[in-house]
């Protein structure tokens, strides 16, 4: 599984005071400037990331943001403007009563992150068979979900989009847990981010 997330130089994946109406917190939108950039390398990173996604795992807090009134629409969101929309698997203690983004493929898993990853792997296998190409499970966040997946040894590849901003506070990506050795696979630098890919040992 690939964990893919944008992060500030001081290690935050949101700014201060994130919530359903302001999912990235104060100043947190600067973390994702690269995703809307016209830079050819930024566009390539976004395109390749979307193209490899057979299924996407996310936590409930992040789902509430993207499905909220100020969340994704036909022009914004995972894979917007790119080819295809993957299945989404949400880790939650209880499924929502309704979904605003009914045109997306949502599965809600209440039995924990490992089972959600297993469900996503099955969906990615089906998508791979249908498309004739090898597709991955991508964990898009939020920060606590990525951290839990790393601690549980579920992450094979860590893809960080390091934004040139210091937020000072917010939701930290790393909050302790078991040490993990990383092996650098690639580095791509643009004016809006340094895209880092590591194999997780």
PDB file of N, CA, C and O in Angstrom, residues 69-124:
ATOM      1  N   UNK A  69     -20.117  20.266   2.721  1.00  0.00           N
ATOM      2  CA  UNK A  69     -20.604  21.272   1.774  1.00  0.00           C
ATOM      3  C   UNK A  69     -19.502  22.047   1.058  1.00  0.00           C
ATOM      4  O   UNK A  69     -19.710  22.535  -0.055  1.00  0.00           O
ATOM      5  N   UNK A  70     -18.323  22.154   1.664  1.00  0.00           N
ATOM      6  CA  UNK A  70     -17.206  22.858   1.023  1.00  0.00           C
ATOM      7  C   UNK A  70     -16.143  21.892   0.507  1.00  0.00           C
ATOM      8  O   UNK A  70     -15.008  22.280   0.245  1.00  0.00           O
ATOM      9  N   UNK A  71     -16.540  20.625   0.363  1.00  0.00           N
ATOM     10  CA  UNK A  71     -15.593  19.594  -0.051  1.00  0.00           C
ATOM     11  C   UNK A  71     -15.492  19.427  -1.554  1.00  0.00           C
ATOM     12  O   UNK A  71     -15.635  20.380  -2.312  1.00  0.00           O
ATOM     13  N   UNK A  72     -15.265  18.199  -1.977  1.00  0.00           N
ATOM     14  CA  UNK A  72     -15.055  17.906  -3.383  1.00  0.00           C
ATOM     15  C   UNK A  72     -16.295  18.212  -4.213  1.00  0.00           C
ATOM     16  O   UNK A  72     -17.423  18.193  -3.713  1.00  0.00           O
ATOM     17  N   UNK A  73     -16.052  18.464  -5.505  1.00  0.00           N
ATOM     18  CA  UNK A  73     -17.131  18.562  -6.481  1.00  0.00           C
ATOM     19  C   UNK A  73     -16.613  17.986  -7.794  1.00  0.00           C
ATOM     20  O   UNK A  73     -15.583  17.301  -7.808  1.00  0.00           O
ATOM     21  N   UNK A  74     -17.298  18.228  -8.894  1.00  0.00           N
ATOM     22  CA  UNK A  74     -16.887  17.650 -10.175  1.00  0.00           C
ATOM     23  C   UNK A  74     -15.557  18.207 -10.669  1.00  0.00           C
ATOM     24  O   UNK A  74     -14.913  17.609 -11.524  1.00  0.00           O
ATOM     25  N   UNK A  75     -15.138  19.361 -10.147  1.00  0.00           N
ATOM     26  CA  UNK A  75     -13.901  19.989 -10.602  1.00  0.00           C
ATOM     27  C   UNK A  75     -12.737  19.782  -9.647  1.00  0.00           C
ATOM     28  O   UNK A  75     -11.590  19.965 -10.023  1.00  0.00           O
ATOM     29  N   UNK A  76     -13.035  19.436  -8.393  1.00  0.00           N
ATOM     30  CA  UNK A  76     -11.984  19.259  -7.400  1.00  0.00           C
ATOM     31  C   UNK A  76     -12.158  17.919  -6.693  1.00  0.00           C
ATOM     32  O   UNK A  76     -13.242  17.367  -6.639  1.00  0.00           O
ATOM     33  N   UNK A  77     -11.072  17.426  -6.149  1.00  0.00           N
ATOM     34  CA  UNK A  77     -11.115  16.156  -5.439  1.00  0.00           C
ATOM     35  C   UNK A  77     -10.125  15.181  -6.035  1.00  0.00           C
ATOM     36  O   UNK A  77      -9.436  15.470  -7.021  1.00  0.00           O
ATOM     37  N   UNK A  78     -10.046  14.013  -5.451  1.00  0.00           N
ATOM     38  CA  UNK A  78      -9.075  13.009  -5.869  1.00  0.00           C
ATOM     39  C   UNK A  78      -9.330  12.613  -7.324  1.00  0.00           C
ATOM     40  O   UNK A  78     -10.409  12.157  -7.674  1.00  0.00           O
ATOM     41  N   UNK A  79      -8.343  12.824  -8.164  1.00  0.00           N
ATOM     42  CA  UNK A  79      -8.453  12.439  -9.562  1.00  0.00           C
ATOM     43  C   UNK A  79      -9.196  13.420 -10.435  1.00  0.00           C
ATOM     44  O   UNK A  79      -9.408  13.146 -11.617  1.00  0.00           O
ATOM     45  N   UNK A  80      -9.612  14.564  -9.897  1.00  0.00           N
ATOM     46  CA  UNK A  80     -10.351  15.534 -10.707  1.00  0.00           C
ATOM     47  C   UNK A  80      -9.514  15.962 -11.909  1.00  0.00           C
ATOM     48  O   UNK A  80      -8.351  16.314 -11.770  1.00  0.00           O
ATOM     49  N   UNK A  81     -10.100  15.885 -13.072  1.00  0.00           N
ATOM     50  CA  UNK A  81      -9.394  16.252 -14.289  1.00  0.00           C
ATOM     51  C   UNK A  81      -8.484  15.165 -14.824  1.00  0.00           C
ATOM     52  O   UNK A  81      -7.872  15.324 -15.869  1.00  0.00           O
ATOM     53  N   UNK A  82      -8.386  14.060 -14.105  1.00  0.00           N
ATOM     54  CA  UNK A  82      -7.548  12.946 -14.550  1.00  0.00           C
ATOM     55  C   UNK A  82      -8.451  11.788 -14.987  1.00  0.00           C
ATOM     56  O   UNK A  82      -9.668  11.848 -14.871  1.00  0.00           O
ATOM     57  N   UNK A  83      -7.848  10.716 -15.456  1.00  0.00           N
ATOM     58  CA  UNK A  83      -8.615   9.595 -15.980  1.00  0.00           C
ATOM     59  C   UNK A  83      -9.145   8.734 -14.834  1.00  0.00           C
ATOM     60  O   UNK A  83      -8.395   8.291 -13.979  1.00  0.00           O
ATOM     61  N   UNK A  84     -10.465   8.510 -14.834  1.00  0.00           N
ATOM     62  CA  UNK A  84     -11.061   7.548 -13.916  1.00  0.00           C
ATOM     63  C   UNK A  84     -11.176   8.044 -12.488  1.00  0.00           C
ATOM     64  O   UNK A  84     -10.513   8.984 -12.069  1.00  0.00           O
ATOM     65  N   UNK A  85     -12.053   7.396 -11.739  1.00  0.00           N
ATOM     66  CA  UNK A  85     -12.224   7.667 -10.321  1.00  0.00           C
ATOM     67  C   UNK A  85     -12.182   6.334  -9.589  1.00  0.00           C
ATOM     68  O   UNK A  85     -13.005   5.458  -9.844  1.00  0.00           O
ATOM     69  N   UNK A  86     -11.229   6.147  -8.687  1.00  0.00           N
ATOM     70  CA  UNK A  86     -11.098   4.851  -8.006  1.00  0.00           C
ATOM     71  C   UNK A  86     -12.196   4.652  -6.967  1.00  0.00           C
ATOM     72  O   UNK A  86     -12.925   5.570  -6.611  1.00  0.00           O
ATOM     73  N   UNK A  87     -12.291   3.422  -6.472  1.00  0.00           N
ATOM     74  CA  UNK A  87     -13.155   3.135  -5.335  1.00  0.00           C
ATOM     75  C   UNK A  87     -12.540   3.732  -4.079  1.00  0.00           C
ATOM     76  O   UNK A  87     -11.308   3.789  -3.942  1.00  0.00           O
ATOM     77  N   UNK A  88     -13.391   4.183  -3.146  1.00  0.00           N
ATOM     78  CA  UNK A  88     -12.935   4.766  -1.890  1.00  0.00           C
ATOM     79  C   UNK A  88     -13.414   3.901  -0.728  1.00  0.00           C
ATOM     80  O   UNK A  88     -14.594   3.536  -0.677  1.00  0.00           O
ATOM     81  N   UNK A  89     -12.495   3.600   0.191  1.00  0.00           N
ATOM     82  CA  UNK A  89     -12.813   2.803   1.370  1.00  0.00           C
ATOM     83  C   UNK A  89     -12.567   3.678   2.593  1.00  0.00           C
ATOM     84  O   UNK A  89     -11.448   4.159   2.803  1.00  0.00           O
ATOM     85  N   UNK A  90     -13.605   3.886   3.395  1.00  0.00           N
ATOM     86  CA  UNK A  90     -13.543   4.788   4.543  1.00  0.00           C
ATOM     87  C   UNK A  90     -13.527   3.972   5.825  1.00  0.00           C
ATOM     88  O   UNK A  90     -14.395   3.125   6.051  1.00  0.00           O
ATOM     89  N   UNK A  91     -12.525   4.244   6.677  1.00  0.00           N
ATOM     90  CA  UNK A  91     -12.444   3.618   7.996  1.00  0.00           C
ATOM     91  C   UNK A  91     -13.274   4.461   8.963  1.00  0.00           C
ATOM     92  O   UNK A  91     -13.026   5.658   9.128  1.00  0.00           O
ATOM     93  N   UNK A  92     -14.262   3.856   9.610  1.00  0.00           N
ATOM     94  CA  UNK A  92     -15.155   4.614  10.479  1.00  0.00           C
ATOM     95  C   UNK A  92     -15.751   3.712  11.547  1.00  0.00           C
ATOM     96  O   UNK A  92     -15.812   2.492  11.375  1.00  0.00           O
ATOM     97  N   UNK A  93     -16.183   4.319  12.647  1.00  0.00           N
ATOM     98  CA  UNK A  93     -16.886   3.535  13.667  1.00  0.00           C
ATOM     99  C   UNK A  93     -18.354   3.369  13.308  1.00  0.00           C
ATOM    100  O   UNK A  93     -19.002   2.421  13.755  1.00  0.00           O
ATOM    101  N   UNK A  94     -18.886   4.278  12.485  1.00  0.00           N
ATOM    102  CA  UNK A  94     -20.277   4.157  12.039  1.00  0.00           C
ATOM    103  C   UNK A  94     -20.436   4.850  10.691  1.00  0.00           C
ATOM    104  O   UNK A  94     -19.992   5.990  10.522  1.00  0.00           O
ATOM    105  N   UNK A  95     -21.076   4.190   9.720  1.00  0.00           N
ATOM    106  CA  UNK A  95     -21.268   4.799   8.400  1.00  0.00           C
ATOM    107  C   UNK A  95     -22.173   6.022   8.487  1.00  0.00           C
ATOM    108  O   UNK A  95     -23.031   6.110   9.368  1.00  0.00           O
ATOM    109  N   UNK A  96     -21.988   6.973   7.574  1.00  0.00           N
ATOM    110  CA  UNK A  96     -22.862   8.146   7.572  1.00  0.00           C
ATOM    111  C   UNK A  96     -24.280   7.765   7.134  1.00  0.00           C
ATOM    112  O   UNK A  96     -24.475   6.773   6.428  1.00  0.00           O
ATOM    113  N   UNK A  97     -25.241   8.576   7.548  1.00  0.00           N
ATOM    114  CA  UNK A  97     -26.627   8.314   7.156  1.00  0.00           C
ATOM    115  C   UNK A  97     -26.851   8.616   5.685  1.00  0.00           C
ATOM    116  O   UNK A  97     -27.718   8.004   5.050  1.00  0.00           O
ATOM    117  N   UNK A  98     -26.101   9.567   5.136  1.00  0.00           N
ATOM    118  CA  UNK A  98     -26.221   9.895   3.721  1.00  0.00           C
ATOM    119  C   UNK A  98     -24.871  10.357   3.205  1.00  0.00           C
ATOM    120  O   UNK A  98     -23.981  10.713   3.980  1.00  0.00           O
ATOM    121  N   UNK A  99     -24.728  10.352   1.880  1.00  0.00           N
ATOM    122  CA  UNK A  99     -23.486  10.758   1.213  1.00  0.00           C
ATOM    123  C   UNK A  99     -23.833  11.811   0.167  1.00  0.00           C
ATOM    124  O   UNK A  99     -24.689  11.575  -0.691  1.00  0.00           O
ATOM    125  N   UNK A 100     -23.180  12.963   0.247  1.00  0.00           N
ATOM    126  CA  UNK A 100     -23.418  14.008  -0.749  1.00  0.00           C
ATOM    127  C   UNK A 100     -22.851  13.619  -2.097  1.00  0.00           C
ATOM    128  O   UNK A 100     -23.490  13.795  -3.135  1.00  0.00           O
ATOM    129  N   UNK A 101     -21.633  13.061  -2.091  1.00  0.00           N
ATOM    130  CA  UNK A 101     -20.955  12.685  -3.330  1.00  0.00           C
ATOM    131  C   UNK A 101     -21.386  11.286  -3.759  1.00  0.00           C
ATOM    132  O   UNK A 101     -20.604  10.336  -3.762  1.00  0.00           O
ATOM    133  N   UNK A 102     -22.650  11.162  -4.123  1.00  0.00           N
ATOM    134  CA  UNK A 102     -23.215   9.847  -4.433  1.00  0.00           C
ATOM    135  C   UNK A 102     -22.679   9.281  -5.747  1.00  0.00           C
ATOM    136  O   UNK A 102     -22.840   8.089  -6.014  1.00  0.00           O
ATOM    137  N   UNK A 103     -22.023  10.112  -6.559  1.00  0.00           N
ATOM    138  CA  UNK A 103     -21.473   9.628  -7.822  1.00  0.00           C
ATOM    139  C   UNK A 103     -20.093   8.990  -7.654  1.00  0.00           C
ATOM    140  O   UNK A 103     -19.493   8.549  -8.629  1.00  0.00           O
ATOM    141  N   UNK A 104     -19.601   8.933  -6.423  1.00  0.00           N
ATOM    142  CA  UNK A 104     -18.344   8.229  -6.138  1.00  0.00           C
ATOM    143  C   UNK A 104     -18.662   6.854  -5.547  1.00  0.00           C
ATOM    144  O   UNK A 104     -19.727   6.629  -4.987  1.00  0.00           O
ATOM    145  N   UNK A 105     -17.707   5.946  -5.664  1.00  0.00           N
ATOM    146  CA  UNK A 105     -17.872   4.573  -5.180  1.00  0.00           C
ATOM    147  C   UNK A 105     -17.328   4.485  -3.752  1.00  0.00           C
ATOM    148  O   UNK A 105     -16.123   4.395  -3.541  1.00  0.00           O
ATOM    149  N   UNK A 106     -18.230   4.537  -2.748  1.00  0.00           N
ATOM    150  CA  UNK A 106     -17.836   4.536  -1.337  1.00  0.00           C
ATOM    151  C   UNK A 106     -18.127   3.189  -0.690  1.00  0.00           C
ATOM    152  O   UNK A 106     -19.202   2.618  -0.881  1.00  0.00           O
ATOM    153  N   UNK A 107     -17.173   2.690   0.106  1.00  0.00           N
ATOM    154  CA  UNK A 107     -17.387   1.539   0.983  1.00  0.00           C
ATOM    155  C   UNK A 107     -16.966   1.960   2.380  1.00  0.00           C
ATOM    156  O   UNK A 107     -15.873   2.514   2.567  1.00  0.00           O
ATOM    157  N   UNK A 108     -17.825   1.713   3.370  1.00  0.00           N
ATOM    158  CA  UNK A 108     -17.546   2.101   4.754  1.00  0.00           C
ATOM    159  C   UNK A 108     -17.251   0.852   5.575  1.00  0.00           C
ATOM    160  O   UNK A 108     -18.067  -0.069   5.616  1.00  0.00           O
ATOM    161  N   UNK A 109     -16.067   0.841   6.194  1.00  0.00           N
ATOM    162  CA  UNK A 109     -15.604  -0.322   6.953  1.00  0.00           C
ATOM    163  C   UNK A 109     -15.566   0.043   8.425  1.00  0.00           C
ATOM    164  O   UNK A 109     -14.899   1.015   8.819  1.00  0.00           O
ATOM    165  N   UNK A 110     -16.273  -0.729   9.246  1.00  0.00           N
ATOM    166  CA  UNK A 110     -16.377  -0.446  10.681  1.00  0.00           C
ATOM    167  C   UNK A 110     -15.544  -1.396  11.536  1.00  0.00           C
ATOM    168  O   UNK A 110     -15.618  -1.335  12.762  1.00  0.00           O
ATOM    169  N   UNK A 111     -14.750  -2.250  10.900  1.00  0.00           N
ATOM    170  CA  UNK A 111     -14.007  -3.275  11.638  1.00  0.00           C
ATOM    171  C   UNK A 111     -12.507  -2.987  11.705  1.00  0.00           C
ATOM    172  O   UNK A 111     -11.715  -3.883  11.984  1.00  0.00           O
ATOM    173  N   UNK A 112     -12.112  -1.739  11.462  1.00  0.00           N
ATOM    174  CA  UNK A 112     -10.721  -1.353  11.667  1.00  0.00           C
ATOM    175  C   UNK A 112      -9.931  -1.177  10.382  1.00  0.00           C
ATOM    176  O   UNK A 112     -10.334  -1.603   9.293  1.00  0.00           O
ATOM    177  N   UNK A 113      -8.772  -0.532  10.547  1.00  0.00           N
ATOM    178  CA  UNK A 113      -7.919  -0.191   9.414  1.00  0.00           C
ATOM    179  C   UNK A 113      -7.402  -1.412   8.654  1.00  0.00           C
ATOM    180  O   UNK A 113      -7.444  -1.419   7.417  1.00  0.00           O
ATOM    181  N   UNK A 114      -6.919  -2.472   9.330  1.00  0.00           N
ATOM    182  CA  UNK A 114      -6.428  -3.627   8.561  1.00  0.00           C
ATOM    183  C   UNK A 114      -7.495  -4.221   7.646  1.00  0.00           C
ATOM    184  O   UNK A 114      -7.202  -4.575   6.491  1.00  0.00           O
ATOM    185  N   UNK A 115      -8.743  -4.311   8.144  1.00  0.00           N
ATOM    186  CA  UNK A 115      -9.804  -4.854   7.297  1.00  0.00           C
ATOM    187  C   UNK A 115     -10.129  -3.894   6.159  1.00  0.00           C
ATOM    188  O   UNK A 115     -10.440  -4.329   5.041  1.00  0.00           O
ATOM    189  N   UNK A 116     -10.056  -2.592   6.415  1.00  0.00           N
ATOM    190  CA  UNK A 116     -10.283  -1.614   5.353  1.00  0.00           C
ATOM    191  C   UNK A 116      -9.236  -1.764   4.251  1.00  0.00           C
ATOM    192  O   UNK A 116      -9.554  -1.681   3.052  1.00  0.00           O
ATOM    193  N   UNK A 117      -7.985  -1.985   4.641  1.00  0.00           N
ATOM    194  CA  UNK A 117      -6.920  -2.182   3.655  1.00  0.00           C
ATOM    195  C   UNK A 117      -7.157  -3.460   2.861  1.00  0.00           C
ATOM    196  O   UNK A 117      -6.993  -3.489   1.631  1.00  0.00           O
ATOM    197  N   UNK A 118      -7.592  -4.533   3.541  1.00  0.00           N
ATOM    198  CA  UNK A 118      -7.915  -5.780   2.841  1.00  0.00           C
ATOM    199  C   UNK A 118      -9.038  -5.571   1.835  1.00  0.00           C
ATOM    200  O   UNK A 118      -8.980  -6.054   0.694  1.00  0.00           O
ATOM    201  N   UNK A 119     -10.059  -4.830   2.250  1.00  0.00           N
ATOM    202  CA  UNK A 119     -11.167  -4.516   1.349  1.00  0.00           C
ATOM    203  C   UNK A 119     -10.680  -3.716   0.148  1.00  0.00           C
ATOM    204  O   UNK A 119     -11.041  -3.993  -1.002  1.00  0.00           O
ATOM    205  N   UNK A 120      -9.825  -2.724   0.403  1.00  0.00           N
ATOM    206  CA  UNK A 120      -9.286  -1.904  -0.678  1.00  0.00           C
ATOM    207  C   UNK A 120      -8.415  -2.733  -1.620  1.00  0.00           C
ATOM    208  O   UNK A 120      -8.441  -2.518  -2.846  1.00  0.00           O
ATOM    209  N   UNK A 121      -7.651  -3.675  -1.074  1.00  0.00           N
ATOM    210  CA  UNK A 121      -6.817  -4.521  -1.936  1.00  0.00           C
ATOM    211  C   UNK A 121      -7.687  -5.345  -2.877  1.00  0.00           C
ATOM    212  O   UNK A 121      -7.353  -5.518  -4.057  1.00  0.00           O
ATOM    213  N   UNK A 122      -8.805  -5.848  -2.358  1.00  0.00           N
ATOM    214  CA  UNK A 122      -9.710  -6.603  -3.216  1.00  0.00           C
ATOM    215  C   UNK A 122     -10.266  -5.710  -4.324  1.00  0.00           C
ATOM    216  O   UNK A 122     -10.312  -6.110  -5.498  1.00  0.00           O
ATOM    217  N   UNK A 123     -10.671  -4.492  -3.969  1.00  0.00           N
ATOM    218  CA  UNK A 123     -11.199  -3.563  -4.972  1.00  0.00           C
ATOM    219  C   UNK A 123     -10.132  -3.208  -6.007  1.00  0.00           C
ATOM    220  O   UNK A 123     -10.426  -3.076  -7.194  1.00  0.00           O
ATOM    221  N   UNK A 124      -8.884  -3.037  -5.556  1.00  0.00           N
ATOM    222  CA  UNK A 124      -7.791  -2.719  -6.480  1.00  0.00           C
ATOM    223  C   UNK A 124      -7.496  -3.890  -7.413  1.00  0.00           C
ATOM    224  O   UNK A 124      -7.186  -3.694  -8.592  1.00  0.00           O
TER     225      UNK A 124
END
